[in-house]
XYZ file of C-alpha atoms in Angstrom:
112
model
C -78.768 79.625 174.949
C -80.446 83.651 174.214
C -84.462 84.259 174.808
C -86.174 85.806 171.904
C -87.886 88.675 173.236
C -90.552 91.238 171.425
C -89.139 94.955 172.247
C -90.642 96.936 173.829
C -92.357 94.739 176.290
C -90.117 91.459 176.368
C -92.512 89.516 175.683
C -90.211 86.147 175.424
C -91.709 84.632 171.933
C -88.285 81.343 172.214
C -84.716 80.473 172.292
C -81.733 80.771 170.188
C -78.779 79.501 171.001
C -75.321 77.876 170.420
C -72.757 75.198 171.787
C -69.927 72.777 171.059
C -69.648 69.288 169.433
C -67.519 67.045 167.188
C -68.395 67.733 164.132
C -67.091 64.581 160.764
C -63.516 64.745 163.079
C -63.520 68.914 164.314
C -64.990 70.504 167.507
C -67.203 72.924 165.713
C -70.552 75.032 167.534
C -73.926 73.559 166.015
C -77.066 76.116 166.801
C -80.667 76.435 167.057
C -83.665 77.635 167.664
C -87.247 77.777 168.987
C -90.250 79.974 167.855
C -93.419 79.503 169.751
C -96.089 79.084 167.389
C -98.351 81.854 167.443
C -94.685 84.322 166.704
C -93.468 82.144 162.973
C -93.669 83.618 159.930
C -92.498 87.530 160.502
C -88.541 86.867 160.371
C -88.185 86.389 164.152
C -86.307 83.016 163.948
C -84.560 85.053 160.932
C -83.389 87.528 163.303
C -83.124 85.706 166.312
C -80.290 83.536 163.582
C -78.127 86.608 162.679
C -78.001 88.132 166.254
C -77.186 84.781 167.673
C -74.023 84.511 164.440
C -73.141 88.095 165.515
C -72.392 86.703 169.247
C -70.337 83.283 167.792
C -68.193 85.444 166.091
C -67.511 87.818 168.844
C -66.746 84.916 171.200
C -67.208 82.108 169.882
C -63.569 79.311 170.470
C -63.851 77.366 167.334
C -63.738 78.071 163.282
C -67.397 76.954 162.615
C -70.559 77.103 164.055
C -73.510 74.501 162.302
C -76.588 74.136 161.658
C -78.198 70.720 160.485
C -81.707 70.890 160.596
C -84.680 68.209 158.952
C -84.138 68.274 155.326
C -88.503 68.083 155.807
C -88.567 71.338 157.959
C -88.168 74.114 155.132
C -88.763 77.010 157.162
C -85.470 75.987 158.973
C -83.749 75.396 156.496
C -84.877 78.958 155.425
C -84.000 80.462 158.495
C -80.900 79.498 157.495
C -80.225 80.544 154.624
C -81.414 84.114 155.108
C -78.977 83.652 158.412
C -76.189 84.160 155.728
C -75.327 79.789 156.482
C -74.008 77.987 152.940
C -75.635 75.132 152.614
C -72.732 71.699 152.858
C -75.039 69.173 151.679
C -77.508 66.907 153.633
C -76.299 64.208 156.427
C -77.222 61.837 159.261
C -78.042 64.173 162.011
C -78.401 61.964 165.398
C -80.948 63.635 167.730
C -82.122 63.440 170.207
C -79.459 60.976 171.130
C -80.279 57.312 169.658
C -82.385 58.985 167.168
C -80.943 59.884 163.258
C -82.898 62.028 161.318
C -81.590 62.965 157.447
C -80.997 66.422 157.423
C -78.704 69.907 156.026
C -75.182 71.084 156.783
C -75.741 74.262 157.024
C -72.529 76.462 157.867
C -71.337 79.597 158.766
C -67.441 80.419 158.454
C -67.263 82.155 161.637
C -63.968 84.168 160.885
C -64.986 84.907 157.196
C-alpha cells in the first residue's frame, strides 16, 4: 500500500496499492484505492492509480493487475478506464470476505 499525499505539504489524502490473489485459476495482483471525500473528483485517484500501475510494472511478480470496483460505483470504474485498465466484463466478486457484489473486472497487462 502507498499513501497518497499532496505536494508540497505532504498532506495525506488517501491510499492506493495492490496485493496478490488467485483469480480464475491464476495468481494475479489486485489493486484498490481510497481517496478522502473532500479530495475526490479532482483526478487524484487516477494519478495515484497510474503511479501504482507503474510501480507494479517495475516490481510485480505476476503478469496481470486487476481492479474489481462495484458496477454501482461509476467513479471507480472511470478511474480504471482513465488509468489504462481494459474492461473484461462483469463478475461476482467477494468483498469483504463472505459478501459477494456485482463488480466490473478491469485488467492491466503488466508486461504489455
